[in-house]
Amino acid sequence: MSIYTVENFTSDITVEGYIAEFRDEPHFLELCKQCTNYGKSWGCPPFDFDTESFLRQSGKTHELKRFNKVVYQIS
């Protein structure tokens, strides 16, 4: 008998919905500029392409968030 259960939760969102509701590139770009890795890693800005166009090109639905809920069984 298991002493706990794990529930997985995910939420899907379109690329357009993600851009409209959650993306704030100017704000986060300023935060990135304060990091010592800015411009030193392939995964860090500045990029040599338009990031919004890159996101829009797929147009697919993506998983926005995922979290697990652990419920312990107390006997």
PDB file of C-alpha atoms in Angstrom:
ATOM      1  CA  MET A   1       0.000   0.000   0.000  1.00  0.00           C
ATOM      2  CA  SER A   2       1.352   3.379  -0.990  1.00  0.00           C
ATOM      3  CA  ILE A   3       1.672   6.067   1.681  1.00  0.00           C
ATOM      4  CA  TYR A   4       1.189   8.857  -0.826  1.00  0.00           C
ATOM      5  CA  THR A   5      -0.295   9.640  -4.222  1.00  0.00           C
ATOM      6  CA  VAL A   6       1.035  12.015  -6.838  1.00  0.00           C
ATOM      7  CA  GLU A   7      -1.298  14.027  -9.052  1.00  0.00           C
ATOM      8  CA  ASN A   8       0.083  15.694 -12.182  1.00  0.00           C
ATOM      9  CA  PHE A   9      -1.427  18.917 -13.496  1.00  0.00           C
ATOM     10  CA  THR A  10      -0.664  20.573 -16.823  1.00  0.00           C
ATOM     11  CA  SER A  11      -2.133  23.442 -18.755  1.00  0.00           C
ATOM     12  CA  ASP A  12      -1.900  23.967 -22.504  1.00  0.00           C
ATOM     13  CA  ILE A  13      -1.875  27.342 -24.186  1.00  0.00           C
ATOM     14  CA  THR A  14      -1.492  28.519 -27.758  1.00  0.00           C
ATOM     15  CA  VAL A  15       1.582  30.460 -28.756  1.00  0.00           C
ATOM     16  CA  GLU A  16      -0.610  33.516 -29.364  1.00  0.00           C
ATOM     17  CA  GLY A  17      -2.116  33.176 -25.898  1.00  0.00           C
ATOM     18  CA  TYR A  18       1.318  32.825 -24.315  1.00  0.00           C
ATOM     19  CA  ILE A  19       2.604  35.945 -26.083  1.00  0.00           C
ATOM     20  CA  ALA A  20      -0.485  37.976 -25.181  1.00  0.00           C
ATOM     21  CA  GLU A  21      -0.820  36.896 -21.557  1.00  0.00           C
ATOM     22  CA  PHE A  22       2.615  36.046 -20.226  1.00  0.00           C
ATOM     23  CA  ARG A  23       5.437  37.372 -22.374  1.00  0.00           C
ATOM     24  CA  ASP A  24       7.143  40.595 -21.302  1.00  0.00           C
ATOM     25  CA  GLU A  25      10.377  40.586 -23.268  1.00  0.00           C
ATOM     26  CA  PRO A  26      11.462  44.177 -22.467  1.00  0.00           C
ATOM     27  CA  HIS A  27      11.181  43.548 -18.728  1.00  0.00           C
ATOM     28  CA  PHE A  28      13.084  40.271 -18.755  1.00  0.00           C
ATOM     29  CA  LEU A  29      15.687  41.531 -21.199  1.00  0.00           C
ATOM     30  CA  GLU A  30      16.615  44.223 -18.671  1.00  0.00           C
ATOM     31  CA  LEU A  31      16.973  41.539 -16.002  1.00  0.00           C
ATOM     32  CA  CYS A  32      19.140  39.457 -18.331  1.00  0.00           C
ATOM     33  CA  LYS A  33      21.430  42.421 -18.940  1.00  0.00           C
ATOM     34  CA  GLN A  34      22.266  42.410 -15.227  1.00  0.00           C
ATOM     35  CA  CYS A  35      23.516  38.809 -15.392  1.00  0.00           C
ATOM     36  CA  THR A  36      27.193  38.014 -15.938  1.00  0.00           C
ATOM     37  CA  ASN A  37      26.213  35.461 -18.613  1.00  0.00           C
ATOM     38  CA  TYR A  38      24.537  38.082 -20.799  1.00  0.00           C
ATOM     39  CA  GLY A  39      25.962  37.708 -24.291  1.00  0.00           C
ATOM     40  CA  LYS A  40      28.222  34.818 -23.278  1.00  0.00           C
ATOM     41  CA  SER A  41      25.959  31.799 -23.707  1.00  0.00           C
ATOM     42  CA  TRP A  42      23.996  30.530 -26.694  1.00  0.00           C
ATOM     43  CA  GLY A  43      20.927  30.345 -24.437  1.00  0.00           C
ATOM     44  CA  CYS A  44      21.167  33.949 -23.262  1.00  0.00           C
ATOM     45  CA  PRO A  45      20.372  37.174 -25.093  1.00  0.00           C
ATOM     46  CA  PRO A  46      21.122  39.074 -27.145  1.00  0.00           C
ATOM     47  CA  PHE A  47      19.998  36.800 -29.964  1.00  0.00           C
ATOM     48  CA  ASP A  48      20.655  37.249 -33.669  1.00  0.00           C
ATOM     49  CA  PHE A  49      16.985  36.632 -34.528  1.00  0.00           C
ATOM     50  CA  ASP A  50      13.606  38.075 -33.602  1.00  0.00           C
ATOM     51  CA  THR A  51      12.391  35.962 -30.689  1.00  0.00           C
ATOM     52  CA  GLU A  52       8.697  36.748 -31.170  1.00  0.00           C
ATOM     53  CA  SER A  53       8.811  35.679 -34.822  1.00  0.00           C
ATOM     54  CA  PHE A  54      10.593  32.522 -33.739  1.00  0.00           C
ATOM     55  CA  LEU A  55       7.817  31.724 -31.255  1.00  0.00           C
ATOM     56  CA  ARG A  56       5.052  32.507 -33.738  1.00  0.00           C
ATOM     57  CA  GLN A  57       6.425  30.280 -36.489  1.00  0.00           C
ATOM     58  CA  SER A  58       5.309  27.058 -34.825  1.00  0.00           C
ATOM     59  CA  GLY A  59       1.780  28.238 -34.007  1.00  0.00           C
ATOM     60  CA  LYS A  60       1.254  25.050 -32.009  1.00  0.00           C
ATOM     61  CA  THR A  61      -0.168  24.630 -28.560  1.00  0.00           C
ATOM     62  CA  HIS A  62       2.467  24.257 -25.881  1.00  0.00           C
ATOM     63  CA  GLU A  63       2.430  23.098 -22.295  1.00  0.00           C
ATOM     64  CA  LEU A  64       2.676  26.227 -20.192  1.00  0.00           C
ATOM     65  CA  LYS A  65       3.083  24.811 -16.737  1.00  0.00           C
ATOM     66  CA  ARG A  66       3.366  21.525 -14.976  1.00  0.00           C
ATOM     67  CA  PHE A  67       3.290  20.792 -11.298  1.00  0.00           C
ATOM     68  CA  ASN A  68       2.806  17.798  -9.080  1.00  0.00           C
ATOM     69  CA  LYS A  69       0.665  17.529  -5.998  1.00  0.00           C
ATOM     70  CA  VAL A  70       1.767  14.963  -3.434  1.00  0.00           C
ATOM     71  CA  VAL A  71      -0.949  13.777  -1.054  1.00  0.00           C
ATOM     72  CA  TYR A  72       0.268  11.825   1.976  1.00  0.00           C
ATOM     73  CA  GLN A  73      -1.962   9.159   3.490  1.00  0.00           C
ATOM     74  CA  ILE A  74      -2.044   9.503   7.272  1.00  0.00           C
ATOM     75  CA  SER A  75      -3.354   6.468   9.085  1.00  0.00           C
TER      76      SER A  75
END
